[in-house]
Protein backbone atom coordinates (compact mmCIF):
# COMPACT_ATOMS: atom_id res chain seq x y z
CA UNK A 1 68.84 60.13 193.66
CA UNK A 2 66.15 62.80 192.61
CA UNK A 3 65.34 62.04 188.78
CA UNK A 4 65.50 65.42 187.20
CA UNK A 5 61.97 65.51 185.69
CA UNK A 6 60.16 65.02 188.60
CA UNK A 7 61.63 67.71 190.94
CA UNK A 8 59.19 70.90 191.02
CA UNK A 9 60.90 74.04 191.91
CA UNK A 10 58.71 75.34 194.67
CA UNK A 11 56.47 78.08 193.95
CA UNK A 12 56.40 81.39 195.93
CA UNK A 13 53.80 81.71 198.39
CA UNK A 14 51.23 83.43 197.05
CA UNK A 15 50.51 86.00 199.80
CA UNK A 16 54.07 87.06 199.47
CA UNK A 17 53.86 87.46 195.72
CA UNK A 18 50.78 89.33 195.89
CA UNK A 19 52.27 91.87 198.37
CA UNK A 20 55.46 91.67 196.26
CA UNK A 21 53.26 92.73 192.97
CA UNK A 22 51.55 95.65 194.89
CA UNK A 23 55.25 97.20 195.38
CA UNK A 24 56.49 100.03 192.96
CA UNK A 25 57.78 98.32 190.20
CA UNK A 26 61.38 99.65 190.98
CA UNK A 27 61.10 98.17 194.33
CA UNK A 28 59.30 95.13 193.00
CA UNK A 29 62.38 94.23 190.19
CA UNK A 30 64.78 94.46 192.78
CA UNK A 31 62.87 92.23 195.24
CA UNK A 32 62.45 89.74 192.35
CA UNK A 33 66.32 89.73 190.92
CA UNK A 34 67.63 89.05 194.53
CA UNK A 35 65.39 86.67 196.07
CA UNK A 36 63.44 85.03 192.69
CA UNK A 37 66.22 84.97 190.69
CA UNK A 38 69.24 85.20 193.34
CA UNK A 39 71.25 87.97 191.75
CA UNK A 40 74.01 90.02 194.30
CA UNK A 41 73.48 93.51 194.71
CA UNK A 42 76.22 94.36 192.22
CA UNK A 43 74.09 92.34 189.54
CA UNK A 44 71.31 94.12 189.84
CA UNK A 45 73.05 97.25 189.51
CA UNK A 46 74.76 96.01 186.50
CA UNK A 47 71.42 94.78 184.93
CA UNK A 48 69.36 97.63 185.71
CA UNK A 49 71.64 100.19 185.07
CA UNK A 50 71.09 102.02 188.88
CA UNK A 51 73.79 102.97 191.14
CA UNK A 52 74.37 100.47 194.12
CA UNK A 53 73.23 102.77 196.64
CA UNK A 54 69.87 102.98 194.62
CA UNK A 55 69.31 99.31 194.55
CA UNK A 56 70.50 98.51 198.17
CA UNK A 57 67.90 102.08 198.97
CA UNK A 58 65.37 100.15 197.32
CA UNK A 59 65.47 96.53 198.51
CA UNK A 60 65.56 97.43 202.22
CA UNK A 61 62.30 99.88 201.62
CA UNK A 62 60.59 97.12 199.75
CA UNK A 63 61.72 94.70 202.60
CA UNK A 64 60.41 96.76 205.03
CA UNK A 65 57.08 97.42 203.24
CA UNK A 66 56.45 93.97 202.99
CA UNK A 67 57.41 92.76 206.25
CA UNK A 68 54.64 95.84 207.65
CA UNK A 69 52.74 94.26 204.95
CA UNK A 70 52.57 90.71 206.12
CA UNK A 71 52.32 91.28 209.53
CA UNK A 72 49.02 92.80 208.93
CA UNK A 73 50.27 96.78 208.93
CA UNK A 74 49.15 99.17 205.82
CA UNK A 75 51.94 99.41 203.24
């Protein structure tokens, strides 16, 4: 049994985060309230107060700039 003050959330890897953080920061608050902070679609929407279409628009340009990104492409 894991004792609760010793488990350590793993951190994001850093290359990732750094490519997340040069993202418009539209793109990057979506990125970060899905996969940081694992929020549905429809929660984002709700939180930031855009239309589904505009989140969903903007998560799957983000992904695709940083999967360019990370595979050594320009952004």
């Amino acid at each position: 049994m894991l004792d609760a003050g010793t488990y350590d959330d793993p951190a994001p890897d850093d290359s990732l985060d750094q490519q997340v953080s040069q993202l418009p920061p539209e793109i990057q608050t979506v990125i970060r309230l899905r996969f940081y902070e694992e929020l549905s679609l429809q929660e984002i929407a709700g939180i930031t107060g855009w239309n589904l279409s505009t989140v969903k628009t903007r998560l799957y340009n983000g992904l695709k700039k940083l999967r360019i990104a990370l595979e050594g492409g320009a952004t």
